[in-house]
PDB file of C-alpha atoms in Angstrom:
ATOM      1  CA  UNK U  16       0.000   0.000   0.000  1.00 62.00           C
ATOM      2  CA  UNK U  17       2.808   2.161  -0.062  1.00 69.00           C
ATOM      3  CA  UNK U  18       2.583   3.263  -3.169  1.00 90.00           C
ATOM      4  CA  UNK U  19      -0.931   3.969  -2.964  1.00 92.00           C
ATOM      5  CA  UNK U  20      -0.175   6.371  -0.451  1.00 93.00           C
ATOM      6  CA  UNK U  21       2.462   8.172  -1.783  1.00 94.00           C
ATOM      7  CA  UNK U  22      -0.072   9.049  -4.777  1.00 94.00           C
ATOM      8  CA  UNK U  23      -2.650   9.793  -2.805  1.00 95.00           C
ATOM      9  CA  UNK U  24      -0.644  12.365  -0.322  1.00 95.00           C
ATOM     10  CA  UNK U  25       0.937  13.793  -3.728  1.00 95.00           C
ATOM     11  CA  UNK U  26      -2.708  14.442  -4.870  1.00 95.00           C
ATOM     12  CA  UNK U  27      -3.803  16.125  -1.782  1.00 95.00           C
ATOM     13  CA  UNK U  28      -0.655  17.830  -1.882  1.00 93.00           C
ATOM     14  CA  UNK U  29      -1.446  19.409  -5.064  1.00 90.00           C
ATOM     15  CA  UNK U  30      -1.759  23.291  -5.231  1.00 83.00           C
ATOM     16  CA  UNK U  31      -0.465  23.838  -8.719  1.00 81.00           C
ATOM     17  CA  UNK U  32      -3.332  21.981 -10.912  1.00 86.00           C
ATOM     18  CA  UNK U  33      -7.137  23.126 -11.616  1.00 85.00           C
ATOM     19  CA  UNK U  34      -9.628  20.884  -9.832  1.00 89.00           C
ATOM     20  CA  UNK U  35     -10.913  18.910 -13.423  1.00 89.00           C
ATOM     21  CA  UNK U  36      -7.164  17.682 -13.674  1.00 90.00           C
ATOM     22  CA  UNK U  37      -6.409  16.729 -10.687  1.00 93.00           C
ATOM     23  CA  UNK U  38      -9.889  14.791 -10.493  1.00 95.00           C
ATOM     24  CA  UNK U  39      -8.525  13.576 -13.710  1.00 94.00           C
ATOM     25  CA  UNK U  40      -5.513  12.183 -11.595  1.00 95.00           C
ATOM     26  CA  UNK U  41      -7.701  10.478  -9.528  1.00 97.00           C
ATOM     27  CA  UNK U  42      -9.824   8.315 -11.925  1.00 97.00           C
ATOM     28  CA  UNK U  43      -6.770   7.410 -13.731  1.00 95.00           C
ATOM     29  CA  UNK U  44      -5.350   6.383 -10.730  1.00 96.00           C
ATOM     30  CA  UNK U  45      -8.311   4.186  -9.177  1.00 95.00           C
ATOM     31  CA  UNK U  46      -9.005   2.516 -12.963  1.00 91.00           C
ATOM     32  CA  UNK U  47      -5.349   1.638 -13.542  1.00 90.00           C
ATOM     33  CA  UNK U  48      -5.635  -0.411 -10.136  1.00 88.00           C
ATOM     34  CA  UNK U  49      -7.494  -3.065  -8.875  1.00 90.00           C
ATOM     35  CA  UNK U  50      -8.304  -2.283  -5.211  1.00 94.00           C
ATOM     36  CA  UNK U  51      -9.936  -3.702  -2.856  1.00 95.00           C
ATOM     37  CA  UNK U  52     -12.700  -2.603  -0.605  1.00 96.00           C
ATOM     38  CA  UNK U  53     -10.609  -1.404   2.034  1.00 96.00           C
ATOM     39  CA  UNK U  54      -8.316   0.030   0.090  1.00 96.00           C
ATOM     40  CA  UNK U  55     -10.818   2.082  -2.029  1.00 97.00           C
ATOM     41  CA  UNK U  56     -12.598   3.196   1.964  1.00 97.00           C
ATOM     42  CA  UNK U  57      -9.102   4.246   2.800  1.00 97.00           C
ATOM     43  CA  UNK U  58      -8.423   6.617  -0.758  1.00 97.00           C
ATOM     44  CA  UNK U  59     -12.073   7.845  -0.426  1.00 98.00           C
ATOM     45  CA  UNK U  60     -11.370   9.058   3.396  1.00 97.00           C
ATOM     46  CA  UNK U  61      -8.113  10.662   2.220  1.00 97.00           C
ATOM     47  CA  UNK U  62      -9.414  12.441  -0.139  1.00 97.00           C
ATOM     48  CA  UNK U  63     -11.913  14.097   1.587  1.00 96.00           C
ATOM     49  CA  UNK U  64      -8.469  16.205   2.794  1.00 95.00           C
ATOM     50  CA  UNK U  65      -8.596  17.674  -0.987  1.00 93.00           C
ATOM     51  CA  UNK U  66      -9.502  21.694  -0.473  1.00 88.00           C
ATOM     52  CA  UNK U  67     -13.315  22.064  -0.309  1.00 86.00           C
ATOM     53  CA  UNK U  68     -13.275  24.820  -2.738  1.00 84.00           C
ATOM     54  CA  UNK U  69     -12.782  21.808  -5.337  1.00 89.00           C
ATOM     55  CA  UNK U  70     -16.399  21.145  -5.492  1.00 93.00           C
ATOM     56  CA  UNK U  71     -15.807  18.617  -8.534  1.00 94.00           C
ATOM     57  CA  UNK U  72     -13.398  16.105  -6.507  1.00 96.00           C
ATOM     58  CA  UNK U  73     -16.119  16.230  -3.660  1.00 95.00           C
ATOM     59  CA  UNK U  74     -19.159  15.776  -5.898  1.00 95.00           C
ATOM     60  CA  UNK U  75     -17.250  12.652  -7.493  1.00 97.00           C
ATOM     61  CA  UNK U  76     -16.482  11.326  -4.060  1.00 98.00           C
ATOM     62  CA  UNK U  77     -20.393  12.252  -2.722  1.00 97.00           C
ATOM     63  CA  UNK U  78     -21.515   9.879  -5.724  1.00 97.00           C
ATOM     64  CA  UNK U  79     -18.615   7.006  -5.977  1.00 98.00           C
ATOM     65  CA  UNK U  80     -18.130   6.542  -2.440  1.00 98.00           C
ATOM     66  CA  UNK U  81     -21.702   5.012  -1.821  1.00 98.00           C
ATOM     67  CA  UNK U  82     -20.761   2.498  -4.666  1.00 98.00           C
ATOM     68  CA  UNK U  83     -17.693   1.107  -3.125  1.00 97.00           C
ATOM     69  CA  UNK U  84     -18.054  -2.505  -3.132  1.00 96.00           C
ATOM     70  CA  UNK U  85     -17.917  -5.442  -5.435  1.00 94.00           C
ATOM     71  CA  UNK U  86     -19.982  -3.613  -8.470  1.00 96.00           C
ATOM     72  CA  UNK U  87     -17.669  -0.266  -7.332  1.00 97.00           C
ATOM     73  CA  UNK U  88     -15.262  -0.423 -11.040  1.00 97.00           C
ATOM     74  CA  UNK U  89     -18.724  -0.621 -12.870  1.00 97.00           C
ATOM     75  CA  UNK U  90     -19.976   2.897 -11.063  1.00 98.00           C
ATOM     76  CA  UNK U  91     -16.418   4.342 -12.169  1.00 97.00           C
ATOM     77  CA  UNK U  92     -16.789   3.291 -15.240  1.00 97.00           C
ATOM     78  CA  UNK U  93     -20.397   4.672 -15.842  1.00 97.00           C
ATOM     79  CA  UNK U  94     -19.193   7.713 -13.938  1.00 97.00           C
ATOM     80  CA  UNK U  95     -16.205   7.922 -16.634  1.00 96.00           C
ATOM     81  CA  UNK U  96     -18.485   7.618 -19.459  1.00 96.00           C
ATOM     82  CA  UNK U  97     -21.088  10.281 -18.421  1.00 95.00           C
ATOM     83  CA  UNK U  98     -18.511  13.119 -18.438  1.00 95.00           C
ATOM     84  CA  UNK U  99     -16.139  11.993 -20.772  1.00 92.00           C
ATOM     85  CA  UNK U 100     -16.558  14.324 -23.566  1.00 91.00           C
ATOM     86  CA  UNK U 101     -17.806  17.263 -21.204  1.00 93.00           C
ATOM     87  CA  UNK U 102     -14.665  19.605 -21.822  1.00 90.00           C
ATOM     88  CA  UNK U 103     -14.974  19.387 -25.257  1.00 90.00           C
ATOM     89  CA  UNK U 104     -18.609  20.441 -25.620  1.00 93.00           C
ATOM     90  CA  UNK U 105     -17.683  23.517 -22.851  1.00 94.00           C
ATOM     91  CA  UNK U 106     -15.060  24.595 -25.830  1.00 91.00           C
ATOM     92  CA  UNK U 107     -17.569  24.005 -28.458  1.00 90.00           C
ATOM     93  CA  UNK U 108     -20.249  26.319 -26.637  1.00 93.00           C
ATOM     94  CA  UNK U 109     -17.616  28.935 -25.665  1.00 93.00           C
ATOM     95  CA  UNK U 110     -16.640  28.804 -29.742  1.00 89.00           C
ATOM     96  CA  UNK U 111     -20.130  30.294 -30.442  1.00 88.00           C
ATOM     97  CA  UNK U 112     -19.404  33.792 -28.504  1.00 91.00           C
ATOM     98  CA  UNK U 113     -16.270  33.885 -30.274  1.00 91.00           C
ATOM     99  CA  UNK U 114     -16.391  32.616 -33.618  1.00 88.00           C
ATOM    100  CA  UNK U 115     -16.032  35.479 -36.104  1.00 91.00           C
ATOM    101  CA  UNK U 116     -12.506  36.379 -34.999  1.00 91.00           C
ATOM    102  CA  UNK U 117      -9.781  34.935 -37.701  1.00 91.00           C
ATOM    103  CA  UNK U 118      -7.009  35.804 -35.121  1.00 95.00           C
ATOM    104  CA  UNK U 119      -7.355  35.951 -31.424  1.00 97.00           C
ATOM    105  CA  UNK U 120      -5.347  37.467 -28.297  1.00 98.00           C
ATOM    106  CA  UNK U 121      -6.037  35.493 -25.261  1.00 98.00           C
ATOM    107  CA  UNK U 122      -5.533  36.144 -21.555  1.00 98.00           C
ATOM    108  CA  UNK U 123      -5.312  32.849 -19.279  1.00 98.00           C
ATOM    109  CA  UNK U 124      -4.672  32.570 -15.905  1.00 97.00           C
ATOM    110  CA  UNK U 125      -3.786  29.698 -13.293  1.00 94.00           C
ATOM    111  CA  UNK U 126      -4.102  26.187 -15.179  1.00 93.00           C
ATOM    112  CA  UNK U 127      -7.296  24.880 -15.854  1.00 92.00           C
ATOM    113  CA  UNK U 128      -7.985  21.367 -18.127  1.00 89.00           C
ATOM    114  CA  UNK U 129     -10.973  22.908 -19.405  1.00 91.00           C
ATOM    115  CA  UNK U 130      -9.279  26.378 -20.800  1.00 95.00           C
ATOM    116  CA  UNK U 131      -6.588  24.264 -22.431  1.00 94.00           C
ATOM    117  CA  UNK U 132      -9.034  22.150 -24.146  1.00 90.00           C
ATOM    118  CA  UNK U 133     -11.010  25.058 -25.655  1.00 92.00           C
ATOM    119  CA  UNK U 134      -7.855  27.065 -26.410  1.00 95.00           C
ATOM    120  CA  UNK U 135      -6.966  23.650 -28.185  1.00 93.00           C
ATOM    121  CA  UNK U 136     -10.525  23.443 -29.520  1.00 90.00           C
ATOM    122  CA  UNK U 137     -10.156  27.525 -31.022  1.00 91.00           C
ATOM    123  CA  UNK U 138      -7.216  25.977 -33.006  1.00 93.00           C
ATOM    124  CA  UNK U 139      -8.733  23.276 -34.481  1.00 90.00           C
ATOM    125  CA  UNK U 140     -11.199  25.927 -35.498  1.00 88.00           C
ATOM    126  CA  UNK U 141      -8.733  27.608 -37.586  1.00 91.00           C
ATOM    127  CA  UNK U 142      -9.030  30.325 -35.359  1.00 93.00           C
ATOM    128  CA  UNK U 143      -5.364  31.978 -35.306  1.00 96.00           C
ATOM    129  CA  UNK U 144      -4.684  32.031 -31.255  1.00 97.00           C
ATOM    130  CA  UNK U 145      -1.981  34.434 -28.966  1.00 98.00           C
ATOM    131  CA  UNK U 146      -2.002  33.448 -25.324  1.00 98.00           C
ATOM    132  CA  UNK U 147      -1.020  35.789 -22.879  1.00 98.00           C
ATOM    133  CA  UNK U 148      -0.612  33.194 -19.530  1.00 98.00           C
ATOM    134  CA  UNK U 149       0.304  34.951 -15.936  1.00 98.00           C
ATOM    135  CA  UNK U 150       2.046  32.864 -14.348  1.00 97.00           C
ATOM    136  CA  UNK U 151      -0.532  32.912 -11.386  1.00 95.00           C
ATOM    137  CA  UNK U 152       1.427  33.760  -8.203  1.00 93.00           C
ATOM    138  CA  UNK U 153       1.100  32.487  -4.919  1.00 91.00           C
ATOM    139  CA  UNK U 154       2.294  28.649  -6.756  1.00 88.00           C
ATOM    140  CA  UNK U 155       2.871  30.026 -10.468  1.00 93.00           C
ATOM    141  CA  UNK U 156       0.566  27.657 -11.934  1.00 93.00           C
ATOM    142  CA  UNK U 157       0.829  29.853 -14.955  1.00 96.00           C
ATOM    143  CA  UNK U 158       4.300  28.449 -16.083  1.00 96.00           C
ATOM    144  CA  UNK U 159       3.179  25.089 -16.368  1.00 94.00           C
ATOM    145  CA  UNK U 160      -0.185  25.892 -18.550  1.00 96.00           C
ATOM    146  CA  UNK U 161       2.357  28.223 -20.533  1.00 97.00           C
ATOM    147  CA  UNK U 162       4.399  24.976 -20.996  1.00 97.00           C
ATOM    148  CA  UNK U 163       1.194  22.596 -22.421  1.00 96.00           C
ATOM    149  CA  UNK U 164       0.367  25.603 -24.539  1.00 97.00           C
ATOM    150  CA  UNK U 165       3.901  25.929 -25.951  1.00 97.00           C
ATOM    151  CA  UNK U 166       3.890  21.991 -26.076  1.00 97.00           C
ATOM    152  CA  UNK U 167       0.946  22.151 -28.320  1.00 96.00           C
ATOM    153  CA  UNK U 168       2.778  24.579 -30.420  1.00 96.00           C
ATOM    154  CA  UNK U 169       0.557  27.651 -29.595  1.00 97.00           C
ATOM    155  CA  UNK U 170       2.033  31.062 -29.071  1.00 97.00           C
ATOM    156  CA  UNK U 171       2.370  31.953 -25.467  1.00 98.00           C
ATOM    157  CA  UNK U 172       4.042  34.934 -23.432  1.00 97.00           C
ATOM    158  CA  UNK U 173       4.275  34.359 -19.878  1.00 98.00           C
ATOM    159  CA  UNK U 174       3.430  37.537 -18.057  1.00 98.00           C
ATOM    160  CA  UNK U 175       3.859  38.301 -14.464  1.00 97.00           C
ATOM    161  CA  UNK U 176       0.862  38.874 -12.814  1.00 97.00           C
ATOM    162  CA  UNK U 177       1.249  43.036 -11.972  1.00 95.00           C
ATOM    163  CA  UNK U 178       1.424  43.277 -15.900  1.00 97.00           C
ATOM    164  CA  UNK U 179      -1.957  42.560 -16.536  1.00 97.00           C
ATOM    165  CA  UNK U 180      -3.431  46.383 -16.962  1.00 96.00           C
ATOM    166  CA  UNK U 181      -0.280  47.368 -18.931  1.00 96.00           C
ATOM    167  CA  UNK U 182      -2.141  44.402 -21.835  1.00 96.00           C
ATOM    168  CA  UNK U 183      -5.445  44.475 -21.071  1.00 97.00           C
ATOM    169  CA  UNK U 184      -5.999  46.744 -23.577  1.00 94.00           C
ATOM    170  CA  UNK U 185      -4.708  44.884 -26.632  1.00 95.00           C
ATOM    171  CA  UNK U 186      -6.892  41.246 -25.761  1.00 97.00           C
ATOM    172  CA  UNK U 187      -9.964  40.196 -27.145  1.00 97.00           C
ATOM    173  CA  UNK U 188     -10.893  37.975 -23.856  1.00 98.00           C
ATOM    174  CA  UNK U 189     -10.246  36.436 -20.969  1.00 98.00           C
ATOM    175  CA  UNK U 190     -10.356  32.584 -20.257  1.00 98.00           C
ATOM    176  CA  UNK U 191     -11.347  31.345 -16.596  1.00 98.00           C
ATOM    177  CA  UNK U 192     -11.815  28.223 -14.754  1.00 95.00           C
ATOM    178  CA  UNK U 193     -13.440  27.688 -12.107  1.00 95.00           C
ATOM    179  CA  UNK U 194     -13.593  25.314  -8.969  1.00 92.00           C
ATOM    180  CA  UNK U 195     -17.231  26.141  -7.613  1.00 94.00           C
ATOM    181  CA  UNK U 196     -20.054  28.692  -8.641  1.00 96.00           C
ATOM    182  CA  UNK U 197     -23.258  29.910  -7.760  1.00 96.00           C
ATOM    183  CA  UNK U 198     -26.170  31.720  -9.198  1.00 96.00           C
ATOM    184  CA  UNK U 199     -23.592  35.069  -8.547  1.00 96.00           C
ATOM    185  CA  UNK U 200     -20.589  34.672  -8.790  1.00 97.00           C
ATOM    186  CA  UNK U 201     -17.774  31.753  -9.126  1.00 97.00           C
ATOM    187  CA  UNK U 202     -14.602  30.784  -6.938  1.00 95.00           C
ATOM    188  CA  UNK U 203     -11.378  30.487  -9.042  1.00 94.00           C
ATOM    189  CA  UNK U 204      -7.455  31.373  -8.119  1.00 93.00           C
ATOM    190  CA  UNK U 205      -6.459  34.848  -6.422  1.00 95.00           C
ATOM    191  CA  UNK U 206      -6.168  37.185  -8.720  1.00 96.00           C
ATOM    192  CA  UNK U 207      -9.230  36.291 -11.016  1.00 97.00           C
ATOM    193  CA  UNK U 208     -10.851  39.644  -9.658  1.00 97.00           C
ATOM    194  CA  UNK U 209      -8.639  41.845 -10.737  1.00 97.00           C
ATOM    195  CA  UNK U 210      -8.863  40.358 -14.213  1.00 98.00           C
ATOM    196  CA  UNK U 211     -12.146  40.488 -14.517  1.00 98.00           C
ATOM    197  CA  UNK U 212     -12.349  44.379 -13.205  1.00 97.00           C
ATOM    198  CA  UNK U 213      -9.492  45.170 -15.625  1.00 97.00           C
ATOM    199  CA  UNK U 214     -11.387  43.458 -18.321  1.00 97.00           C
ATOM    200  CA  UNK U 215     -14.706  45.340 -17.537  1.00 97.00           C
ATOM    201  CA  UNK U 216     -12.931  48.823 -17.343  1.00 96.00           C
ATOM    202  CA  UNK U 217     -11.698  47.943 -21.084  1.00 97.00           C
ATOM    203  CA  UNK U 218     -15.052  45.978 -22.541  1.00 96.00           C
ATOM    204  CA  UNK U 219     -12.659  42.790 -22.743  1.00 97.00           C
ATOM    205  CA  UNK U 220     -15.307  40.079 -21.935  1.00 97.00           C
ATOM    206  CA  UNK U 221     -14.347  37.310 -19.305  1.00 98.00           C
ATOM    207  CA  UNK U 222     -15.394  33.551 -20.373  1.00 98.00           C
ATOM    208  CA  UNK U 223     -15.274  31.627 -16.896  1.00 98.00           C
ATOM    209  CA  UNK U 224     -15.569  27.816 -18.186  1.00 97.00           C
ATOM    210  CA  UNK U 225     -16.668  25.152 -16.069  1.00 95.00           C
ATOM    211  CA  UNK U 226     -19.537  22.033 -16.158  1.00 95.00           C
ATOM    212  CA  UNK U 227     -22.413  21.721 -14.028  1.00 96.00           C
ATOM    213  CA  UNK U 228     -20.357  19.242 -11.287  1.00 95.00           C
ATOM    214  CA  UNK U 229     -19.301  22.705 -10.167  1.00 95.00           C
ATOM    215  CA  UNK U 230     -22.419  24.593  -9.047  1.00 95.00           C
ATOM    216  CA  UNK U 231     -23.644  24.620  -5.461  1.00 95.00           C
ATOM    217  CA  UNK U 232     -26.420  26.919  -3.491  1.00 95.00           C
ATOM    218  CA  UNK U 233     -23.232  29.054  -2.131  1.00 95.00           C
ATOM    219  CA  UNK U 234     -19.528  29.155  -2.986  1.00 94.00           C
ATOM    220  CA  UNK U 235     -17.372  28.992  -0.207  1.00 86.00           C
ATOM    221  CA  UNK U 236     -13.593  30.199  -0.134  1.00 87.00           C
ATOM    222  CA  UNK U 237     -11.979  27.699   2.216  1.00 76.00           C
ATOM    223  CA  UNK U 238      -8.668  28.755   1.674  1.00 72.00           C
ATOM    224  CA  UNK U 239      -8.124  32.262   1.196  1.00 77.00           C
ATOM    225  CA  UNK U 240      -4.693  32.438   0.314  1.00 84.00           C
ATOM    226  CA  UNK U 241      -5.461  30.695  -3.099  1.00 88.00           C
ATOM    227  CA  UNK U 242      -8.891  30.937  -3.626  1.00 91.00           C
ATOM    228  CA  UNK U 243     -11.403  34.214  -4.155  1.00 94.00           C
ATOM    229  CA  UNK U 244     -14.877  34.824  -5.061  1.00 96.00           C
ATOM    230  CA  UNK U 245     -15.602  36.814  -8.023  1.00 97.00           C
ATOM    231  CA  UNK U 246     -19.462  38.003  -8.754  1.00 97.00           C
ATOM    232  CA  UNK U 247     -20.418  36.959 -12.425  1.00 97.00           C
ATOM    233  CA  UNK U 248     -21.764  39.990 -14.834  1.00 95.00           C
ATOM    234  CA  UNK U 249     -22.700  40.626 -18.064  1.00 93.00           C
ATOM    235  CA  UNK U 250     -18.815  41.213 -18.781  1.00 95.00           C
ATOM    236  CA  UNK U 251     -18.003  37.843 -16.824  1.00 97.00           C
ATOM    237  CA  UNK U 252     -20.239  35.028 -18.422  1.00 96.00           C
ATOM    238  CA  UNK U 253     -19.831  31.508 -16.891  1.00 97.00           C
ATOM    239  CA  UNK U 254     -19.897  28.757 -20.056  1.00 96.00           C
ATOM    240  CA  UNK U 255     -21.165  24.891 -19.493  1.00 96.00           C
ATOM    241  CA  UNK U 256     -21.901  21.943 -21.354  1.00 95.00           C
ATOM    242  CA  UNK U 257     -25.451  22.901 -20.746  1.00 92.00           C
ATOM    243  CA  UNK U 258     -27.039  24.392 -24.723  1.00 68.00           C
ATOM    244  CA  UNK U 259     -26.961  27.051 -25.311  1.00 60.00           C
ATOM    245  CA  UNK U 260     -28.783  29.720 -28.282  1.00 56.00           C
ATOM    246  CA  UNK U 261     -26.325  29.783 -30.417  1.00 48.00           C
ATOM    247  CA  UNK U 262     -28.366  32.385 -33.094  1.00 46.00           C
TER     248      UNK U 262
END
């Protein structure tokens, strides 16, 4: 069981990766392993250490924990399947809003699974894409999304955070993830308030992507140091995999 430990403590020692990914972590861990039922009680009360503001690791353990047992690898596996595709159609939606643009400047912040997919998805689009990635200070996320984007072979200039109003000006819009939202407002990485004042000041509109696993009655910012609350407008739209009018 050592093993098992050492990956799970690494996961709940995680501060640099968006909540989908690291739930991402999870399921690949638990289906490349056969555990048994203790085993799976003992992950499942671990990870319950995970930061509450990462509503999506919580609502899969609310709904997979229940199942643990001999059918438990059947659950995961329907579980798997239900949101399998769900980043892509949060790209596809968010393509809509943004659509006419042949060439597009991008601001990203922190590292989020769901941003890189649709920045991915803009690409695919033919849609000719500039990302300008902070690099997301306290834990500098942003150099490691930088990194997948430059992997992927799409322009990227790290900037440091205080920089943001000194470009603001010259980007089209603003890419978000978030770990929990309401009906007002969203919780996402310090920092994310700023960018969306700075991008209302200058008519940039914000696109905060995230799926439905994320919404709850009433955010709430466990850990201040990382996380804030930022109210949604009708400069800072929140994007799902719900449909949406796309006339």
């Amino acid at each position: 069981m050592g093993s098992l430990q050492s990956d799970i403590k690494s996961i709940i020692a995680d501060k640099q990766h968006g909540s989908s990914i690291i739930l991402h972590k999870i399921i690949q861990l638990l289906g490349a392993n056969n555990y048994n039922i203790d085993e799976l009680r003992w992950v499942f009360n671990n990870l319950r250490k995970v930061d509450e503001a990462m509503i999506i690791i919580h609502h899969f353990l609310d709904l997979l924990e229940p199942k643990i047992g001999k059918d438990f690898y059947y659950h995961l596996d329907e579980y798997i399947g239900k949101w399998a595709n769900v980043e892509e159609v949060i790209a596809e939606n968010l393509y809509h809003y943004i659509k006419s643009y042949k060439a597009i400047k991008i601001l990203a912040h922190s590292q989020s699974g769901v941003v890189l997919k649709t920045i991915e998805t803009l690409v695919k689009n033919n849609i000719n894409v500039t990302v300008y990635q902070t690099e997301s200070l306290p834990g500098g996320e942003g150099y490691i999304q930088a990194h997948l984007l430059k992997d992927r072979s799409i322009p990227v200039s790290l900037i440091k955070d205080h920089d943001i109003e000194e470009i603001i000006g010259d980007i089209n819009c603003c890419l978000l993830g978030v770990d929990q939202y309401d009906n007002g407002g969203f919780v996402n990485k310090v920092g994310s308030s700023e960018i969306a004042e700075l991008a209302s000041i200058n008519n940039v509109p914000v696109y905060v992507l995230g799926d439905t696993r994320k919404e709850v009655s009433s955010c709430n910012v466990s850990n201040h140091e990382l996380f804030e609350y930022t109210e949604l407008n009708e400069s800072t739209l929140l994007i799902t995999q719900e449909d949406i009018d796309h006339e």
